[in-house]
Coordinates of C-alpha atoms and ligand atoms in Angstrom, one line a residue:
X28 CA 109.6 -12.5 188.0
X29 CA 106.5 -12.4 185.6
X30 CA 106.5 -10.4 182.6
X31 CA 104.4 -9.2 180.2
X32 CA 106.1 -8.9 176.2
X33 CA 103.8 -6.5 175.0
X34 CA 104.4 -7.3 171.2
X35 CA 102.8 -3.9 169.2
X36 CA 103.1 -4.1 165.4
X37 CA 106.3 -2.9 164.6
X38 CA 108.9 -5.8 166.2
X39 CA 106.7 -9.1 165.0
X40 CA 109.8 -11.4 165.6
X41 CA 111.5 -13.5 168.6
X42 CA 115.2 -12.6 167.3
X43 CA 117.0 -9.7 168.0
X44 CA 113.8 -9.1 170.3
X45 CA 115.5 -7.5 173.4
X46 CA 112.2 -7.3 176.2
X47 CA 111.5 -10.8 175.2
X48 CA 115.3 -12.0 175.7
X49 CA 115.5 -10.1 179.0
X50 CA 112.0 -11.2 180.0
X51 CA 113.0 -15.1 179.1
X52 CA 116.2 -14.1 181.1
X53 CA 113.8 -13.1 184.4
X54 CA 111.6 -16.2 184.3
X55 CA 107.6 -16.5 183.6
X56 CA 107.1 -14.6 179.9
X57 CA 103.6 -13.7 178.9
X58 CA 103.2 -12.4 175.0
X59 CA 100.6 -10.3 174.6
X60 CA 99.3 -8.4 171.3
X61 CA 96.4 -6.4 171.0
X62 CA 94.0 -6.0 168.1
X63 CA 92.9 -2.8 168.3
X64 CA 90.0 -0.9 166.1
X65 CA 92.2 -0.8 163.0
X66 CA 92.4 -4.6 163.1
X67 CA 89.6 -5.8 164.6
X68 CA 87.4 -3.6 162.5
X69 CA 86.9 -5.0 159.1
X70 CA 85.9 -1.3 157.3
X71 CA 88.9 0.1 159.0
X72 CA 91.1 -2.8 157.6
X73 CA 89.8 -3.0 154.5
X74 CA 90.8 0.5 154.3
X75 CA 94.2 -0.8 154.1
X76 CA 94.0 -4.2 152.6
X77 CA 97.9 -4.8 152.1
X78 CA 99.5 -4.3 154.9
X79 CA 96.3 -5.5 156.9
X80 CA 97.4 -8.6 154.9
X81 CA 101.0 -8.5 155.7
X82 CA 100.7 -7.8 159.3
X83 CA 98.3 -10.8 160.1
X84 CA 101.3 -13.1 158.5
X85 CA 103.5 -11.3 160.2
X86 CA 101.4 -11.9 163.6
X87 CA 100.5 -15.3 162.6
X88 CA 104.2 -16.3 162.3
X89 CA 105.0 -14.7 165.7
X90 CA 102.2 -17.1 167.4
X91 CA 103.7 -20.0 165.5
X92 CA 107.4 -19.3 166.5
X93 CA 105.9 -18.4 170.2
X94 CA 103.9 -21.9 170.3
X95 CA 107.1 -23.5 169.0
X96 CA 109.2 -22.5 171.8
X97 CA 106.6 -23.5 174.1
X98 CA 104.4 -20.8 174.9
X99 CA 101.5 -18.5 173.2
X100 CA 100.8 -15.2 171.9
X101 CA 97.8 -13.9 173.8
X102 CA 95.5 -11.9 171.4
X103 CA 93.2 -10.0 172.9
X104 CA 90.5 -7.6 171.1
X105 CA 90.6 -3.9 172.4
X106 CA 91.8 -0.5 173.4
X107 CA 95.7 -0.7 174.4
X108 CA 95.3 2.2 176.6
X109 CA 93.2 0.3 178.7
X110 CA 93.9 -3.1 178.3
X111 CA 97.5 -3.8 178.9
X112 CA 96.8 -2.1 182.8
X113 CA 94.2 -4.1 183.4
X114 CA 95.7 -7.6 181.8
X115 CA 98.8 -6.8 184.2
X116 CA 96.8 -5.9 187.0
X117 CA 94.8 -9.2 186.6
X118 CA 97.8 -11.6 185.5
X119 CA 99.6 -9.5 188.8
X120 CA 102.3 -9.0 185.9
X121 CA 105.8 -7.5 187.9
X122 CA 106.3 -5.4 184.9
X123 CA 105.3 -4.9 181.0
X124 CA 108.3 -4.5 178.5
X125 CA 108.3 -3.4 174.9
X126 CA 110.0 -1.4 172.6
X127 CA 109.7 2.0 172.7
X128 CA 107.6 3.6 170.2
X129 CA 109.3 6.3 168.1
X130 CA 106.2 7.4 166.0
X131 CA 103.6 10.2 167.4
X132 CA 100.9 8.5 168.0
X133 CA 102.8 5.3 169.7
X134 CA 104.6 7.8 171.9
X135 CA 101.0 8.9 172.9
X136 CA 100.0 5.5 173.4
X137 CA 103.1 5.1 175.7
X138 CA 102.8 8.1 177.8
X139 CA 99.1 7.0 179.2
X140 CA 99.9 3.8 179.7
X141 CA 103.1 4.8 181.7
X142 CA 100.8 6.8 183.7
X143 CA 98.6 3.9 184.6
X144 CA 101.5 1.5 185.3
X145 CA 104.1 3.4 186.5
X146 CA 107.9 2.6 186.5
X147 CA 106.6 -1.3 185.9
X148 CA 106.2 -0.7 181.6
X149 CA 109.6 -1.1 181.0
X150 CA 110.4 0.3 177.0
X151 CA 113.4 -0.6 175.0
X152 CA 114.6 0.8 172.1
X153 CA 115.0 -1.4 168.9
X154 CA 113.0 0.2 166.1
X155 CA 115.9 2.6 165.2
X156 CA 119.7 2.2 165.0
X157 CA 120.1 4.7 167.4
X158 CA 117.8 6.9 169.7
X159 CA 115.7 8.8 167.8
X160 CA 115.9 13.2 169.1
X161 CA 119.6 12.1 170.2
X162 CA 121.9 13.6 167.5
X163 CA 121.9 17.4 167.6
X164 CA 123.9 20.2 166.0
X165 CA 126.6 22.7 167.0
X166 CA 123.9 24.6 168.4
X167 CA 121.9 22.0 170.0
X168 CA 118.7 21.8 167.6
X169 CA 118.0 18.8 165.3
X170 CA 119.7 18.2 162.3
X171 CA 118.0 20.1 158.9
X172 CA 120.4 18.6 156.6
X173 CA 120.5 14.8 155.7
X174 CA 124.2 14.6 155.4
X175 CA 124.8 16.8 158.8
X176 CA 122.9 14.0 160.4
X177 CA 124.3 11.2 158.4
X178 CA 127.9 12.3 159.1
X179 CA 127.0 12.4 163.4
X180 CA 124.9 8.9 163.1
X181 CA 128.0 7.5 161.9
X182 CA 130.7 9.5 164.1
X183 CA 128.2 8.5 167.5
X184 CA 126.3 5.1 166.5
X185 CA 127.9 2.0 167.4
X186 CA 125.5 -1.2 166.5
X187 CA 125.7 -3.7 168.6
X188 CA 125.6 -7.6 167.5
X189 CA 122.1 -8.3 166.9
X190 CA 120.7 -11.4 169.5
X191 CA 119.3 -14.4 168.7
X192 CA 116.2 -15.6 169.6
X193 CA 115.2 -17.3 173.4
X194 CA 115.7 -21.5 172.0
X195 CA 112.9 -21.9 174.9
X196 CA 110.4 -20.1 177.2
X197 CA 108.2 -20.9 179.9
X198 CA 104.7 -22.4 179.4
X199 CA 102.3 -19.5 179.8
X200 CA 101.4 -19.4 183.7
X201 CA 98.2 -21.5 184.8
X202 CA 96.3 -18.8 186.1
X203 CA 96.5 -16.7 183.4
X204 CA 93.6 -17.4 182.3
X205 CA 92.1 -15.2 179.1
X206 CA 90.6 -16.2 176.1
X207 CA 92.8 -15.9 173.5
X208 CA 91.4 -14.1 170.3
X209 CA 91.7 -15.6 167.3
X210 CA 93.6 -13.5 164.9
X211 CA 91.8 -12.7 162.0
X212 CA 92.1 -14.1 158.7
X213 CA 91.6 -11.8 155.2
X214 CA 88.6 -13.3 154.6
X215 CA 87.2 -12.6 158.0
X216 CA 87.7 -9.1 157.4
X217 CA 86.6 -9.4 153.8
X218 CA 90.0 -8.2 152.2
X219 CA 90.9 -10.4 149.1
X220 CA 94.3 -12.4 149.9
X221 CA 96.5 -10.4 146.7
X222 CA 99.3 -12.4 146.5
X223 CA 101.2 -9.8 145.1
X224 CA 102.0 -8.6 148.3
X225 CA 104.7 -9.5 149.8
X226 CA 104.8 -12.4 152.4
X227 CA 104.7 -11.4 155.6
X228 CA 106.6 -13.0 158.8
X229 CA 109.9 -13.3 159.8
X230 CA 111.1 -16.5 157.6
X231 CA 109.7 -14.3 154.5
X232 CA 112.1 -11.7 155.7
X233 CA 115.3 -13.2 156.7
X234 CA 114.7 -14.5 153.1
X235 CA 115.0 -11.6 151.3
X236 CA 117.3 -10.3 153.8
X237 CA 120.0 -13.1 152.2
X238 CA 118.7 -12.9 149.0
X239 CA 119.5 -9.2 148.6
X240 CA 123.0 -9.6 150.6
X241 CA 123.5 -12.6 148.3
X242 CA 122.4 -10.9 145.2
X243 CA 121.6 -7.2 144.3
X244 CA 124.2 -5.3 147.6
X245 CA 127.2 -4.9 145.8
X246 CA 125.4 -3.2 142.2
X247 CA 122.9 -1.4 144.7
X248 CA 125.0 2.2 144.2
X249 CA 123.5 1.8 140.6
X250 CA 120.8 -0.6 140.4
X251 CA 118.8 1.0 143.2
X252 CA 117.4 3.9 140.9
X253 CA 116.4 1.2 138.3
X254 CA 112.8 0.8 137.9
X255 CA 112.4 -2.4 135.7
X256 CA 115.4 -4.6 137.2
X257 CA 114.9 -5.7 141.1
X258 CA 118.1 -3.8 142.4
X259 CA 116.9 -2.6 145.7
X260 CA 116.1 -5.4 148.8
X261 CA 112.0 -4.6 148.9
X262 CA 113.0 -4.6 152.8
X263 CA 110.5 -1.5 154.0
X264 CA 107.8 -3.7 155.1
X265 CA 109.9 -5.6 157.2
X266 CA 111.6 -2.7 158.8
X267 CA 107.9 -1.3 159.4
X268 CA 106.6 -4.1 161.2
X269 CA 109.4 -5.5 162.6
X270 CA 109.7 -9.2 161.4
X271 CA 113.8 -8.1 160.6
X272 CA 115.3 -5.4 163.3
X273 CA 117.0 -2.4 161.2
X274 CA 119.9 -4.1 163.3
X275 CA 119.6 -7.1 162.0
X276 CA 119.7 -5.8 158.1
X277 CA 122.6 -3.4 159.2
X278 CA 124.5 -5.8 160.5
X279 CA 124.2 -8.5 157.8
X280 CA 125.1 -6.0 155.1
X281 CA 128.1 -4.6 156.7
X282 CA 129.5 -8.2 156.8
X283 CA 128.9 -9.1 153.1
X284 CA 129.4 -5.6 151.6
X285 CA 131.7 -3.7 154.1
X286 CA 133.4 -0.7 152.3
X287 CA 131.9 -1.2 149.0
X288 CA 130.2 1.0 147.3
X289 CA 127.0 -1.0 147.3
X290 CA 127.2 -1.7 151.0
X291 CA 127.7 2.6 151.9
X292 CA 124.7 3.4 149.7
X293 CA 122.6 1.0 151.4
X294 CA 123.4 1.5 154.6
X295 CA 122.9 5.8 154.1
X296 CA 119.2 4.9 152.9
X297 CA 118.5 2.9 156.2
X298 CA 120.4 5.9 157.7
X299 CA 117.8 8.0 155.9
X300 CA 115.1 6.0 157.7
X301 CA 117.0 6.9 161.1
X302 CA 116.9 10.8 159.8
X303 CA 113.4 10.5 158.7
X304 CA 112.6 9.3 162.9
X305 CA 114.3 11.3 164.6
X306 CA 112.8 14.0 162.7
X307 CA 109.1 13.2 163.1
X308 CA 110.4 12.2 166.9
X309 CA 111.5 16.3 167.2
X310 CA 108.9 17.4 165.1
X311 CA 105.6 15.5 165.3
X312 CA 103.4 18.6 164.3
X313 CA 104.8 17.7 160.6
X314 CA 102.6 15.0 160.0
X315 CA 100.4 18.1 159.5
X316 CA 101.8 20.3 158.8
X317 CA 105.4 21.4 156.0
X318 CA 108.7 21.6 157.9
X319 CA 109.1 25.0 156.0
X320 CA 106.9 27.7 157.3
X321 CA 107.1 29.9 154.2
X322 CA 105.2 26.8 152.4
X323 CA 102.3 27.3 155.1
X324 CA 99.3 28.0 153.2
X325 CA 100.5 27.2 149.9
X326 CA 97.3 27.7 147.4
X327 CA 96.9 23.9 146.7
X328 CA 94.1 23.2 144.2
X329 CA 91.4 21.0 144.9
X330 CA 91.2 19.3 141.8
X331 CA 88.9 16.4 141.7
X332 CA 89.2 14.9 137.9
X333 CA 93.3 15.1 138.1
X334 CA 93.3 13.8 141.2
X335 CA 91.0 10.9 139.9
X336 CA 93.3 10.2 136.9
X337 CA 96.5 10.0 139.4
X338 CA 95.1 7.7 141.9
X339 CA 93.9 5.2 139.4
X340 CA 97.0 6.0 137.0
X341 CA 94.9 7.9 133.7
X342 CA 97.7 10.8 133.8
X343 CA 98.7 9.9 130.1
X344 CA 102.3 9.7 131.2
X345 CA 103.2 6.1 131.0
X346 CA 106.1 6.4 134.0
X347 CA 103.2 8.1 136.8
X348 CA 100.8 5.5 135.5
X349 CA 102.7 2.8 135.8
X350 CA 103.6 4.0 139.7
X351 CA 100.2 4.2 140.3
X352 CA 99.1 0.7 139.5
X353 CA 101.9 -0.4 141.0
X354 CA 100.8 0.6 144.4
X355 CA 97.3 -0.3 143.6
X356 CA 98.2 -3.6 142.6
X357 CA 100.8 -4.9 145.1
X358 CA 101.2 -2.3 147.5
X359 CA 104.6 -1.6 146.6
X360 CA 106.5 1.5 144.5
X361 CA 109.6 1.7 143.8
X362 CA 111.7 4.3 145.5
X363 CA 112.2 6.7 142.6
X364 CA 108.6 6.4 141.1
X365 CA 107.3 7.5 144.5
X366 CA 109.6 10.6 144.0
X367 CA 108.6 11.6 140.0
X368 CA 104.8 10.4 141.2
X369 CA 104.7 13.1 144.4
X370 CA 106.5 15.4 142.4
X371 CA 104.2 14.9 139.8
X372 CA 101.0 15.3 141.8
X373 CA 102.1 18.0 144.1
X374 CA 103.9 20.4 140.9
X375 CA 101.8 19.2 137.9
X376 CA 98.5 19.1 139.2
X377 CA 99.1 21.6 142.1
X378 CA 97.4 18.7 144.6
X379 CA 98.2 19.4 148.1
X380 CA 101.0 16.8 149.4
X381 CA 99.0 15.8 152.0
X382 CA 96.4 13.9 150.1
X383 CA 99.5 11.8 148.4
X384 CA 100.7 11.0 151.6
X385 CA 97.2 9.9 152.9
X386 CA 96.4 8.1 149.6
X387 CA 100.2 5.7 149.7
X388 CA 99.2 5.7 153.7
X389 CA 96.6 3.5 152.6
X390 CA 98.0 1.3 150.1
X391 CA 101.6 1.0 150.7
X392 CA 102.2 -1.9 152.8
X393 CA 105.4 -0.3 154.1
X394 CA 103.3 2.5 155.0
X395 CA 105.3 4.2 157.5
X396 CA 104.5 7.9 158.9
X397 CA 108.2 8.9 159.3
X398 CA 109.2 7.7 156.2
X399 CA 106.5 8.6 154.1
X400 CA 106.1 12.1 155.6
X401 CA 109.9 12.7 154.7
X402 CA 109.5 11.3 151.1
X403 CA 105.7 13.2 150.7
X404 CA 107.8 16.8 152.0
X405 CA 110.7 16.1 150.4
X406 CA 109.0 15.8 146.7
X407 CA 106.8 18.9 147.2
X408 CA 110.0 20.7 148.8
X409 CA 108.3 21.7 151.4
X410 CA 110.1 19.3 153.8
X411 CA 113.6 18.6 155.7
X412 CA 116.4 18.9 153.6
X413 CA 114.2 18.4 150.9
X414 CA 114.6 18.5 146.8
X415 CA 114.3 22.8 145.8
X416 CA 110.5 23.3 144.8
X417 CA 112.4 24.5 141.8
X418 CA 113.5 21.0 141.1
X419 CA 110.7 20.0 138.6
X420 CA 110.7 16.5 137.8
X421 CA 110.3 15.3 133.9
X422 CA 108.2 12.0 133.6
X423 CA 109.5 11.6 130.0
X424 CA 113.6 12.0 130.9
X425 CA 113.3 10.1 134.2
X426 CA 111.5 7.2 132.5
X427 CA 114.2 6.8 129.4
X428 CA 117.0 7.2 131.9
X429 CA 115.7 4.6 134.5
X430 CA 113.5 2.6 132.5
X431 CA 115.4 2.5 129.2
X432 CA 113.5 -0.7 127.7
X433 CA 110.2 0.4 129.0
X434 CA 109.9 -3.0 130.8
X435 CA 108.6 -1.0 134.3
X436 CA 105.7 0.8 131.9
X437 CA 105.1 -2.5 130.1
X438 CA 104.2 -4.7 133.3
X439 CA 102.0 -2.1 134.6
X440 CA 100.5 0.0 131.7
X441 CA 99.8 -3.4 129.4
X442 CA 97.7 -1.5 127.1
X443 CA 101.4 0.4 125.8
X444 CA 103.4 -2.8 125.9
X445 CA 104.0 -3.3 122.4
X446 CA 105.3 0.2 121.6
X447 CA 108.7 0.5 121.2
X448 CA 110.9 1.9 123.7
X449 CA 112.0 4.9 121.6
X450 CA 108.3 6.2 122.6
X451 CA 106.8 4.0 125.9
X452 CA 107.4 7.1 127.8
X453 CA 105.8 9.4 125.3
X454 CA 102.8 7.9 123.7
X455 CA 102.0 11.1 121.9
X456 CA 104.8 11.9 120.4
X457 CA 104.5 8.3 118.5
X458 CA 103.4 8.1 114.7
X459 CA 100.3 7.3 114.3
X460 CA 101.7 4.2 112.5
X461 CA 103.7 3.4 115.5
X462 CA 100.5 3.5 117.4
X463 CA 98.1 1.7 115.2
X464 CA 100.6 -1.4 115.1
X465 CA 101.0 -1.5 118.7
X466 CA 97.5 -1.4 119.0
X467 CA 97.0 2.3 121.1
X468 CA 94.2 4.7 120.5
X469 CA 95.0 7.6 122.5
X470 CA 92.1 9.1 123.9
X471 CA 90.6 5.9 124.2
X472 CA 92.9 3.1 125.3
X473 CA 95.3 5.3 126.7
X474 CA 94.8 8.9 127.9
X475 CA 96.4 11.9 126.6
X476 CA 98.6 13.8 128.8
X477 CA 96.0 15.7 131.3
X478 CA 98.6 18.5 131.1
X479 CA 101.6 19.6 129.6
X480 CA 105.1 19.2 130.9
X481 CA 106.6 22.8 129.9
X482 CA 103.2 24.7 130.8
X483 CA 102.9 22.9 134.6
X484 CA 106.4 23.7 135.2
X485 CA 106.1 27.4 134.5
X486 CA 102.5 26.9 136.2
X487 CA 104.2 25.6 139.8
X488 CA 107.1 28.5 139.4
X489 CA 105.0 30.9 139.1
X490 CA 103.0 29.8 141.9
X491 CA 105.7 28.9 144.4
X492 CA 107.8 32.1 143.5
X493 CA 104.9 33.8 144.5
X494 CA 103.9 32.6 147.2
X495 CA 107.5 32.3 148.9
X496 CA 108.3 35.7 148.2
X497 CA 104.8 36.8 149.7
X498 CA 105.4 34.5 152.5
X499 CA 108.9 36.1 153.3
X500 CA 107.1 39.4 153.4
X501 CA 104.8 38.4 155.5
X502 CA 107.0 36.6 157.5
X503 CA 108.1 37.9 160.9
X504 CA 110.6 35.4 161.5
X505 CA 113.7 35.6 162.2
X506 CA 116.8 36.1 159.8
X507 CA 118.1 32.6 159.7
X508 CA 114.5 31.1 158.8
X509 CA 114.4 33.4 156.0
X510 CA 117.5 32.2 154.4
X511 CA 116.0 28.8 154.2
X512 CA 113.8 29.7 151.6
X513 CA 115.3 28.7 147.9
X514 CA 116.5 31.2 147.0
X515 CA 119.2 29.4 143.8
X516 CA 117.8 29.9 140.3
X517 CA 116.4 27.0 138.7
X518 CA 118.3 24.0 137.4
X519 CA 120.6 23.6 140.3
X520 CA 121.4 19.5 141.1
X521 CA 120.5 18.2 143.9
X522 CA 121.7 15.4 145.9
X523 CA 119.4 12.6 145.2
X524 CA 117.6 13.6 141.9
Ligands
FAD8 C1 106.8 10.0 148.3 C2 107.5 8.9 149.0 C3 106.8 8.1 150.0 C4 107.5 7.2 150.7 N1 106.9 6.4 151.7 C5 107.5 5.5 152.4 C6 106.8 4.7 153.3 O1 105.6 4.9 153.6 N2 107.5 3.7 154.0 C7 108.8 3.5 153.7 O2 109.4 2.6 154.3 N3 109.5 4.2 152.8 C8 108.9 5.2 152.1 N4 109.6 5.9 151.2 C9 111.0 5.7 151.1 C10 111.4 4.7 150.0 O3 110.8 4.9 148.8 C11 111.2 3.2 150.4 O4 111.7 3.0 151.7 C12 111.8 2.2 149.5 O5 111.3 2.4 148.2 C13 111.5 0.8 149.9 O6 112.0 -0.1 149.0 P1 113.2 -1.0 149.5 O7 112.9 -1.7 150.8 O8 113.5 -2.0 148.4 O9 114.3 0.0 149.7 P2 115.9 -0.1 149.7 O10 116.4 0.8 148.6 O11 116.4 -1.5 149.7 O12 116.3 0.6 151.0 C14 116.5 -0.1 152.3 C15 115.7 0.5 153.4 O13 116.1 1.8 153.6 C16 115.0 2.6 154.0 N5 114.9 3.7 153.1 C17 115.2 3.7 151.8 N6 115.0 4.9 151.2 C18 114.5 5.7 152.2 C19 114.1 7.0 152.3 N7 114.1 7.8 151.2 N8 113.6 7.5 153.4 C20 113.6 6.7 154.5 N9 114.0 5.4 154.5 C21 114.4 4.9 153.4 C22 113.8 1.7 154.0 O14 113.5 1.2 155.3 C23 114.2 0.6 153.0 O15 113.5 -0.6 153.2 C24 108.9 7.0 150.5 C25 109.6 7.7 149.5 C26 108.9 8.7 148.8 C27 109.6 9.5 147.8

């Protein structure tokens, strides 16, 4: 049997790599990736320079570990949709396998190309734990409520041992006979190499894989919300593209951190990443539009100077700043400065979410649409069990509770590094003593806040009570959708704040 491993962006590994295990199984194995637009396309990569950087390591270490084993990766230049039909027409491939996409525009992808090929494009799944639009309520709909779903994912998943990868496979077959493209480098597409960003490939991976089970698993519960100590495993561009299988990272951290507390936190925020799926899965329309209709039309402004001073970290609050630069600088942001940064954007400045999620959708290099969709809803509270719209976040308390010393502000806001901690996270309330030794002129080597914390507060109550209760007027939906508004008074906890 000859079958074509149709490698597409988010499984760049040979382990735990089921189509290319069952097609090694079957006999002749062609790889095949293809560079569409967004690759080949230097202005489109250069749109997103980090993980356009990360992926072709990532692709270049596939080819490597494919030559190694004694075969190729074919590259070839073009549209998917038309492509992979015609390469397995011409190669007379007996089927095409892959892993089944679980993201809106993948699905798409899928469906026409199932159309051309028929019951020969064989999909497997693999990016999730479990199915994605699988767990359902009582009642049969998907699961609202993180911990509804959490509680089924772990009462119905069972995770398989995760397999290793084919030791050999065939040479590529003689007449298959296409020009390989070259993949291209950085410099080809005229991005700068940042080596900030994390290494790409599968070694780079499996690295921090054992690092983090070695290290930083069993004071995750706490360390996690840290912001200047490296407490979390930096994992989410693996698990994006693929060069570690969620499985793979399960699977590892059950055996070093079974049971402990650690281990259960982590493995509820890859469970998150399963919610986050199979919610976009049920729901693609939210990559649009808010998962609560009352928030439909919500009077966002268009605000061009405080969106300015957000993107390029000019708020005048040290803690968004710093998040900022961090994501212009090495693609990354740490967990809870994406939240008080999207919080801060959306409910400070009144900026419509979906310019955030665009903006990290460039930068991030774990940009993922599920994931960043939930994270983007959840901070304006517009979203799946997301944080109350009442639930205002403080730049100030977060950054003295989770970044006590200063040290995150410090690496990325330089020009405050040398005021002490007592005011990092609140430049303006310093002496001007304090500032003159530490060398800040606010105003001038450091903004002043573009708006005050107590006044935007009030500003986005005001505006959300408003606009739910018109909303729930003007609603004609039924009784149960209406009881989803907030309706708690302000202050409440909630889960993950
Ligand atoms: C506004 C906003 C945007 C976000 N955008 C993205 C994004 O584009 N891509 C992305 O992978 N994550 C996103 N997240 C979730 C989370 O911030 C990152 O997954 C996490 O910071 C990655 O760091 P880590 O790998 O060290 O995480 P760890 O704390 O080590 O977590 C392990 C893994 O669990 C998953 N995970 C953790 N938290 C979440 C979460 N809240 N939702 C879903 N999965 C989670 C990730 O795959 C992560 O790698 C976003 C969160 C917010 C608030």
């Amino acid at each position: 049997m000859r079958t074509i491993v149709w490698f597409r962006g988010r499984d760049l590994r040979i382990s735990d790599h089921e189509p290319l295990r069952t097609a090694a199984a079957a006999g002749e194995v062609i790889p095949l990736f293809v560079l569409d637009a967004e690759l080949a396309a230097p202005e489109e990569a250069r749109r997103r320079p980090h993980r356009t950087q990360f992926l072709l390591e990532s692709l270049r270490e596939l080819q490597s570990n494919l030559v190694a084993r004694g075969t190729a990766l074919i590259v070839v230049a073009g549209n998917s949709l038309e492509l992979v039909p015609r390469l397995a027409a011409a190669w007379r491939a007996d089927r095409v396998v892959a892993h089944r996409s679980t993201e809106p525009e993948g699905r798409v992808r899928d469906r026409v190309v199932a159309a051309a090929l028929g019951d020969k494009l064989q999909l497997t799944e693999g990016e999730t734990l479990f199915p994605p639009g699988v767990l359902r309520t009582l009642a049969n709909t998907p699961y609202a409520v993180f911990s509804q779903f959490a509680r089924s994912f772990r009462r119905s998943a069972t995770i398989a041992k995760p397999l290793t990868s084919p030791r050999v496979l065939q040479p590529l077959p003689r007449d298959v006979r296409t020009r390989s493209a070259a993949i291209p480098s950085c410099d080809t597409l005229g991005i700068v190499h940042n080596p900030a960003v994390l290494t790409g490939g599968e070694r780079a991976a499996r690295r921090r894989l054992r690092q983090f089970a070695r290290a930083a698993v069993n004071g995750y519960a706490d360390g996690r919300d840290r912001l200047d100590l490296p407490g979390t495993s930096r994992l989410s561009a693996d698990l994006h593209f693929g060069t570690v299988s969620v499985r793979q990272v399960w699977t590892e951290i059950e055996a070093v951190a079974h049971g402990t507390g650690g281990g259960e936190v982590f493995c509820n925020e890859l469970i998150w990443r399963e919610f986050a799926h199979s919610t976009l899965w049920d729901r693609p329309e939210l990559l649009t539009e808010p998962f609560r209709p009352a928030f439909r039309g919500f009077p966002w402004q268009d605000d061009a100077a405080a969106w300015q001073s957000w993107a390029g970290g000019q708020t005048g609050y040290p803690l968004v700043d710093a998040s900022a630069r961090q994501l212009l600088g090495e693609g990354f942001v740490h967990n809870r400065a994406r939240m008080i940064a999207a919080s801060f954007l959306t409910k400070h400045l009144l900026i419509d979410y979906r310019r955030g999620e665009a903006h990290y959708l460039r930068f991030l290099t774990d940009a993922d649409p599920a994931n960043n969709n939930m994270g983007w809803q959840w901070s304006a509270g517009c979203g799946c069990d997301a944080q109350p719209y009442f639930r205002i976040f403080n730049p100030v308390s977060q950054g003295e509770r989770f970044d006590p010393e200063g040290d995150y502000v410090r690496r990325w806001v330089p020009e405050l590094a040398e005021l002490p901690a007592r005011f990092i996270h609140r430049p303006w309330q310093a002496p001007e003593g304090v500032l003159r030794d530490a060398g800040v002129r606010l105003g001038r080597s450091y903004p002043r806040p573009i708006v005050e914390h107590g006044f935007a507060r009030a500003r986005f109550l005001a505006l959300a009570t408003q606009h739910l209760r018109r909303s729930r007027t003007d609603s004609r939906r039924p009784a149960n959708d209406v009881r989803e508004l907030p309706t708690h008074p302000p202050g409440q906890p909630n889960q993950r704040g």
